[in-house]
Amino acid sequence: MSKTVFVTGGAGFIGSNFIFHMMDKYPAYRIVCLDKLTYAGNLSTLASVLKKENFRFVKIDICDREGIYQLFEEEKPDVVVNFAAESHVDRSIEDPEVFLKTNILGTQILMDACRKFGNIRFHQVSTDEVYGDLPLDRPDLLFTEETPIHTSSPYSAAKASADLMVQAYHRTFGLPVTISRCSNNYGPYHFPEKLIPLMIANALNDKPLPVYGEGLNVRDWLYVEDHCKAIDLILHKGRIGEVYNIGGHNEMRNIDIVRLICKALDKPESLITYVADRKGHDMRYAIDPTKIHNELGWLPETRFEEGIQKTIQWYLDNREWWETIISGEYQNYYKNMYENR
Ligand code: NAD
Ligand code: TYD
């Protein structure tokens, strides 16, 4: 069977890894990547697939209703997987508006196109951050799909709003949707503004490693390929209208991650610099993935010790990719975010 799959945000971190996974596993599928190429999108990431016959890249804003409708008419997709988003919490604290535009309105425009061109299957890539955070002293508590939405940052509030719209389009218009809510990802092509790639890049350049607060916040880390495999399963076997949590029971404190990176790169821990905490900083995320395991048989395949080594090696082997990124507009971002912090 051949299918046309629209992947929005496919020039970003997880979307690009998802494209590689899909092109490898389903050579008969046509993959169309829709991406605005914001600061977070890099066409060079997609270099290995750009010339393939069953792949097309379209530079487009998901908020461009007319352009989106034209593309749906032309390509007649069978499935839309929406990764496109503004994704960085710190940026959402500095300037929330674009988060509302892309993450909420963009999602709505894509779903309107899905309705208009034949009730097309829509998958929303969401985040565990819609559940807010958990206390550090209650390790027994985990996010399930029934945990109430309780957001902290403009980023998570915008993602949660999109989720509510997706559920509304299912209930009101019968749009065939699914939603996945994943914990923190790490792996190749992760933009170096996020914790793990930022610490690797800074350590390699012998620059300070800025840890927010005391570094005690906990995140539940999942190797990006495991996330992509989970979305693939949901697309092919998931129940319409359902939410699936994705996570690998891999909770770690930020400070322990940073120390581990120092050790792996043989850099001194004296590079670690404690800086002012993030406003509204979520303490702990932890996913209960029982539903996706029981219903779809998904389990994470990459242990953290293995995944982090692979990731560090990737950043060592692909210096040009991240050095190009941090040599441009990123310099201004970094100065604004970290100078005098
Ligand atoms: P990213 O920031 O690396 O990539 C986002 C991509 O979307 C970029 O290529 C960017 O150019 C594109 N984009 C942004 N605005 C757009 C617009 N208006 N129109 C078209 N394209 C646009 O993000 P990521 O880390 O790959 O995250 C992808 C998705 O997964 C997001 O929806 C995010 O909320 C979700 N998610 C991320 C994580 C994580 O740990 N990174 C965890 C759970 C869920
Ligand atoms: P991040 O990678 O931005 O992901 P998220 O906020 O979506 O979980 O941050 C992960 C954790 O690392 C979070 O607790 C904030 C912290 N952090 C730092 O301590 N220093 C940094 O420079 C960054 C970017 C994040």
XYZ file of C-alpha atoms and ligand atoms in Angstrom:
410
model
C 0.000 0.000 0.000
C 1.296 3.471 -0.754
C 0.412 6.550 1.242
C 1.210 10.214 1.135
C 2.235 11.434 4.563
C 2.523 15.136 5.386
C 5.128 15.786 8.075
C 5.004 19.359 9.350
C 8.062 20.693 11.170
C 10.173 17.997 9.519
C 13.283 20.184 9.332
C 13.408 20.314 13.136
C 14.760 17.835 15.661
C 12.083 15.166 16.076
C 10.348 15.717 12.722
C 13.575 15.056 10.789
C 14.279 11.900 12.787
C 10.693 10.816 12.077
C 11.178 11.401 8.326
C 14.334 9.246 8.353
C 12.487 6.512 10.237
C 9.497 6.546 7.881
C 11.535 6.665 4.665
C 13.604 3.764 5.850
C 10.704 1.631 7.012
C 8.091 2.448 4.350
C 9.921 2.999 1.040
C 6.583 2.948 -0.817
C 5.246 5.975 1.067
C 5.533 9.490 -0.278
C 6.720 11.895 2.413
C 6.061 15.604 2.062
C 7.788 17.827 4.617
C 6.105 21.175 5.330
C 8.365 23.539 7.241
C 8.658 27.298 7.599
C 12.399 27.001 8.353
C 12.323 29.161 11.451
C 15.557 29.503 13.431
C 14.921 25.892 14.568
C 14.538 24.385 11.098
C 17.540 23.347 9.026
C 17.334 22.136 5.471
C 20.848 20.712 5.772
C 19.424 18.204 8.266
C 17.365 16.698 5.434
C 20.271 16.555 2.940
C 20.270 12.742 2.794
C 16.634 12.537 1.641
C 16.178 15.779 -0.314
C 16.861 14.205 -3.699
C 14.813 11.042 -3.178
C 11.896 10.590 -5.558
C 9.383 9.826 -2.838
C 10.317 12.929 -0.824
C 9.340 16.553 -1.268
C 10.246 19.572 0.825
C 7.909 22.574 0.845
C 8.873 25.767 2.654
C 5.572 26.915 4.100
C 4.100 28.388 7.266
C 1.323 26.180 8.716
C -0.507 29.443 9.487
C -0.707 30.237 5.735
C -4.247 28.941 5.167
C -4.321 29.547 1.424
C -0.929 27.951 0.808
C -1.813 24.987 3.006
C -5.112 24.420 1.165
C -3.305 24.574 -2.205
C -0.784 21.994 -1.062
C -3.501 19.650 0.227
C -5.311 19.950 -3.105
C -2.135 19.213 -5.023
C -0.737 16.346 -2.943
C -3.912 14.783 -1.517
C -2.306 13.464 1.668
C -3.663 10.393 3.459
C -2.132 11.325 6.801
C -0.881 14.509 8.469
C 1.589 14.344 11.370
C 1.978 17.725 13.029
C 5.389 18.354 14.583
C 5.519 22.033 13.582
C 5.695 24.197 16.681
C 7.632 26.774 18.568
C 9.200 24.398 21.047
C 11.475 26.213 23.496
C 10.098 27.111 26.951
C 12.679 29.884 27.545
C 11.753 31.614 24.286
C 8.046 31.351 25.173
C 8.765 33.245 28.395
C 10.505 36.034 26.442
C 7.902 36.306 23.659
C 4.737 34.196 23.882
C 2.823 35.465 20.836
C 4.376 33.362 18.092
C 3.709 30.298 20.277
C 0.004 31.007 20.166
C 0.080 31.603 16.420
C 2.008 28.527 15.344
C 1.072 26.051 18.041
C -2.649 26.824 18.222
C -3.764 28.598 15.039
C -1.380 26.614 12.847
C -2.790 23.361 14.217
C -6.330 24.575 13.594
C -5.539 25.507 9.986
C -4.055 22.085 9.336
C -7.169 20.437 10.781
C -9.438 22.675 8.694
C -7.515 21.475 5.632
C -7.950 17.864 6.802
C -11.712 18.426 7.028
C -11.953 20.233 3.704
C -10.044 17.655 1.671
C -11.760 14.458 2.813
C -11.615 13.939 6.553
C -7.898 13.189 6.518
C -6.233 11.316 9.384
C -4.478 13.796 11.698
C -1.903 13.126 14.380
C -0.887 15.824 16.853
C 2.579 15.545 18.392
C 2.092 16.936 21.871
C 4.093 16.961 25.070
C 3.959 15.778 28.677
C 4.346 19.456 29.635
C 0.572 19.884 29.193
C 0.173 18.051 32.536
C 2.219 20.645 34.454
C 4.707 19.222 36.927
C 4.987 16.698 39.743
C 6.566 17.139 43.191
C 10.079 15.792 43.766
C 9.074 14.045 46.997
C 6.331 11.880 45.431
C 8.169 9.461 43.116
C 5.011 7.315 43.097
C 3.148 9.964 41.038
C 3.327 9.723 37.229
C 1.412 11.434 34.403
C -1.304 9.209 32.936
C -3.617 10.162 30.068
C -6.226 10.990 32.753
C -4.006 13.505 34.564
C -5.693 16.921 34.288
C -4.171 19.498 31.971
C -2.415 22.041 34.196
C 0.113 24.113 32.293
C 2.970 26.315 33.503
C 4.659 28.116 30.587
C 3.285 29.914 27.530
C 4.783 27.013 25.521
C 2.892 24.322 27.407
C -0.285 26.417 27.534
C -0.187 26.782 23.752
C 0.442 23.046 23.250
C -2.423 22.215 25.634
C -4.733 24.605 23.776
C -3.876 22.834 20.534
C -4.647 19.459 22.145
C -8.064 20.739 23.230
C -8.758 21.945 19.677
C -7.740 18.548 18.288
C -10.159 16.841 20.671
C -12.868 19.371 19.776
C -12.408 18.680 16.041
C -12.808 14.978 16.725
C -15.927 15.333 18.847
C -17.606 18.103 16.826
C -16.616 17.237 13.253
C -15.630 13.573 13.525
C -12.068 14.288 12.359
C -10.001 11.073 12.755
C -7.347 12.260 15.194
C -4.851 10.924 17.696
C -2.592 12.777 20.129
C 0.730 11.653 21.596
C 2.258 13.277 24.667
C 5.935 12.503 24.982
C 8.553 13.266 27.589
C 11.878 15.042 26.840
C 13.656 13.678 23.771
C 17.392 13.615 23.076
C 19.467 12.464 20.114
C 20.908 13.673 16.773
C 19.861 17.027 15.272
C 18.676 18.420 18.614
C 18.918 22.217 18.458
C 21.702 23.450 20.767
C 19.432 25.763 22.778
C 18.046 22.730 24.674
C 19.745 21.247 27.738
C 21.628 18.224 26.372
C 22.967 19.617 23.063
C 23.721 22.990 24.677
C 25.819 21.347 27.381
C 27.637 19.155 24.836
C 28.410 22.125 22.557
C 29.507 24.383 25.414
C 31.643 21.670 27.008
C 33.363 20.986 23.679
C 34.117 24.711 23.426
C 35.233 24.893 27.099
C 32.463 27.393 27.811
C 30.462 27.660 31.084
C 27.634 25.145 31.497
C 24.649 27.208 32.733
C 22.534 25.140 35.135
C 19.261 26.782 36.176
C 18.605 27.052 39.924
C 20.219 24.162 41.766
C 19.932 21.720 38.878
C 17.551 19.504 40.855
C 14.682 19.566 38.341
C 13.879 16.154 36.924
C 13.094 15.278 33.309
C 12.117 11.859 31.876
C 14.492 11.383 28.906
C 13.664 9.300 25.822
C 15.881 8.603 22.808
C 14.310 10.285 19.790
C 14.086 7.092 17.680
C 11.904 5.493 20.338
C 9.536 8.456 20.113
C 9.412 8.136 16.307
C 8.621 4.423 16.551
C 5.797 5.149 18.984
C 4.238 7.700 16.605
C 4.547 5.207 13.729
C 2.631 2.630 15.839
C -0.069 5.139 16.772
C -0.516 6.122 13.109
C -0.936 2.529 11.991
C -2.627 0.907 14.979
C -3.755 3.607 17.405
C -7.406 4.047 18.283
C -8.998 7.133 16.766
C -9.796 9.885 19.264
C -7.279 8.622 21.810
C -4.368 10.221 23.649
C -1.195 8.147 24.163
C 1.548 9.048 26.639
C 5.096 8.157 25.550
C 8.027 7.889 27.962
C 10.639 5.449 29.115
C 10.767 5.595 32.937
C 14.077 7.400 32.738
C 13.939 10.230 35.245
C 17.133 12.204 35.781
C 18.118 15.413 37.540
C 19.566 18.124 35.289
C 22.759 18.357 37.320
C 23.398 14.623 36.923
C 23.008 14.911 33.140
C 25.470 17.803 33.020
C 27.998 15.939 35.188
C 27.649 12.873 32.982
C 28.362 14.984 29.871
C 31.460 16.491 31.540
C 32.721 13.015 32.368
C 32.025 11.593 28.908
C 33.895 14.486 27.253
C 36.662 14.524 29.856
C 35.882 18.131 30.804
C 36.164 19.553 34.352
C 33.018 20.017 36.433
C 34.354 23.504 37.210
C 32.696 24.513 33.910
C 29.320 24.103 35.651
C 27.866 27.537 36.471
C 24.678 27.923 38.485
C 22.535 30.700 37.003
C 19.167 32.272 37.856
C 16.299 29.826 37.668
C 13.750 29.739 34.831
C 10.508 31.571 35.714
C 7.761 29.092 36.653
C 10.263 26.232 36.294
C 8.532 22.825 36.311
C 10.083 20.583 38.985
C 9.553 17.090 37.651
C 8.063 15.305 34.648
C 7.418 11.556 34.665
C 5.329 9.594 32.188
C 3.326 6.436 32.772
C 3.465 4.684 29.360
C 1.231 1.732 30.365
C -1.498 2.510 27.826
C 0.727 2.549 24.729
C 2.515 -0.547 26.002
C -0.682 -2.521 26.660
C -2.567 -1.413 23.538
C 0.188 -1.135 20.944
C 3.053 -3.140 22.424
C 5.436 -0.150 22.473
C 8.481 -0.208 24.716
C 11.561 2.019 24.600
C 14.470 0.173 23.009
C 17.429 2.451 23.788
C 18.757 2.586 27.333
C 19.876 6.054 28.443
C 23.529 5.015 28.933
C 23.640 3.851 25.309
C 21.543 6.712 23.877
C 23.581 9.470 25.526
C 26.863 7.950 24.297
C 25.443 7.739 20.743
C 24.234 11.332 21.026
C 27.567 12.673 22.292
C 29.367 10.789 19.524
C 26.965 12.281 16.959
C 27.808 15.816 18.141
C 31.523 14.976 17.946
C 31.122 13.590 14.414
C 28.852 16.400 13.171
C 30.539 19.516 14.468
C 29.808 21.406 11.269
C 26.043 20.982 11.712
C 25.931 22.605 15.162
C 28.833 24.994 14.702
C 27.020 26.553 11.735
C 23.944 26.981 13.915
C 25.725 28.579 16.839
C 27.693 30.926 14.606
C 24.638 32.864 13.359
C 21.598 34.494 14.967
C 22.049 32.084 17.882
C 24.804 34.384 19.216
C 22.228 37.125 19.906
C 19.837 34.632 21.455
C 22.588 33.295 23.712
C 23.668 36.749 24.810
C 20.087 37.766 25.652
C 19.288 34.565 27.509
C 22.480 34.008 29.461
C 24.416 37.278 29.846
C 23.931 38.768 33.331
C 21.681 35.860 34.292
P 12.093 21.969 16.905
O 11.977 23.335 17.472
O 13.430 21.323 16.803
O 11.465 21.951 15.432
C 10.295 22.615 15.093
C 10.200 22.681 13.575
O 8.945 23.316 13.237
C 11.299 23.505 12.930
O 11.803 22.840 11.793
C 10.589 24.794 12.526
O 11.153 25.416 11.374
C 9.186 24.285 12.251
N 8.159 25.344 12.401
C 8.031 26.215 13.433
N 7.003 27.057 13.193
C 6.470 26.679 11.996
C 5.372 27.145 11.230
N 4.629 28.194 11.630
N 5.087 26.532 10.069
C 5.841 25.492 9.645
N 6.900 25.017 10.311
C 7.207 25.597 11.483
O 11.088 21.089 17.765
P 11.170 19.540 18.186
O 11.936 19.430 19.444
O 11.552 18.727 17.012
O 9.636 19.273 18.540
C 8.729 18.830 17.542
C 7.364 18.657 18.169
O 7.437 17.713 19.232
C 6.799 19.947 18.786
O 5.432 20.001 18.487
C 7.034 19.772 20.274
O 6.053 20.456 21.004
C 6.901 18.270 20.421
N 7.648 17.669 21.535
C 8.999 17.908 21.676
C 9.696 17.278 22.701
C 11.180 17.486 22.860
O 11.773 16.981 23.831
N 11.878 18.165 21.956
C 9.037 16.418 23.583
C 7.655 16.200 23.412
C 6.988 16.822 22.383
P 14.976 22.063 28.020
O 15.957 21.252 27.256
O 14.767 23.489 27.646
O 13.598 21.258 27.974
P 12.208 21.483 28.807
O 12.256 22.791 29.483
O 11.196 21.445 27.735
O 12.132 20.341 29.758
O 15.378 22.033 29.549
C 15.514 20.811 30.244
C 15.847 21.131 31.690
O 17.136 21.729 31.742
C 14.902 22.128 32.315
O 14.686 21.776 33.680
C 15.658 23.445 32.241
C 17.103 23.019 32.355
N 18.101 23.874 31.646
C 19.223 24.359 32.324
O 19.424 24.094 33.524
N 20.116 25.131 31.629
C 19.937 25.454 30.321
O 20.787 26.203 29.758
C 18.785 24.944 29.631
C 18.555 25.258 28.186
C 17.891 24.145 30.332
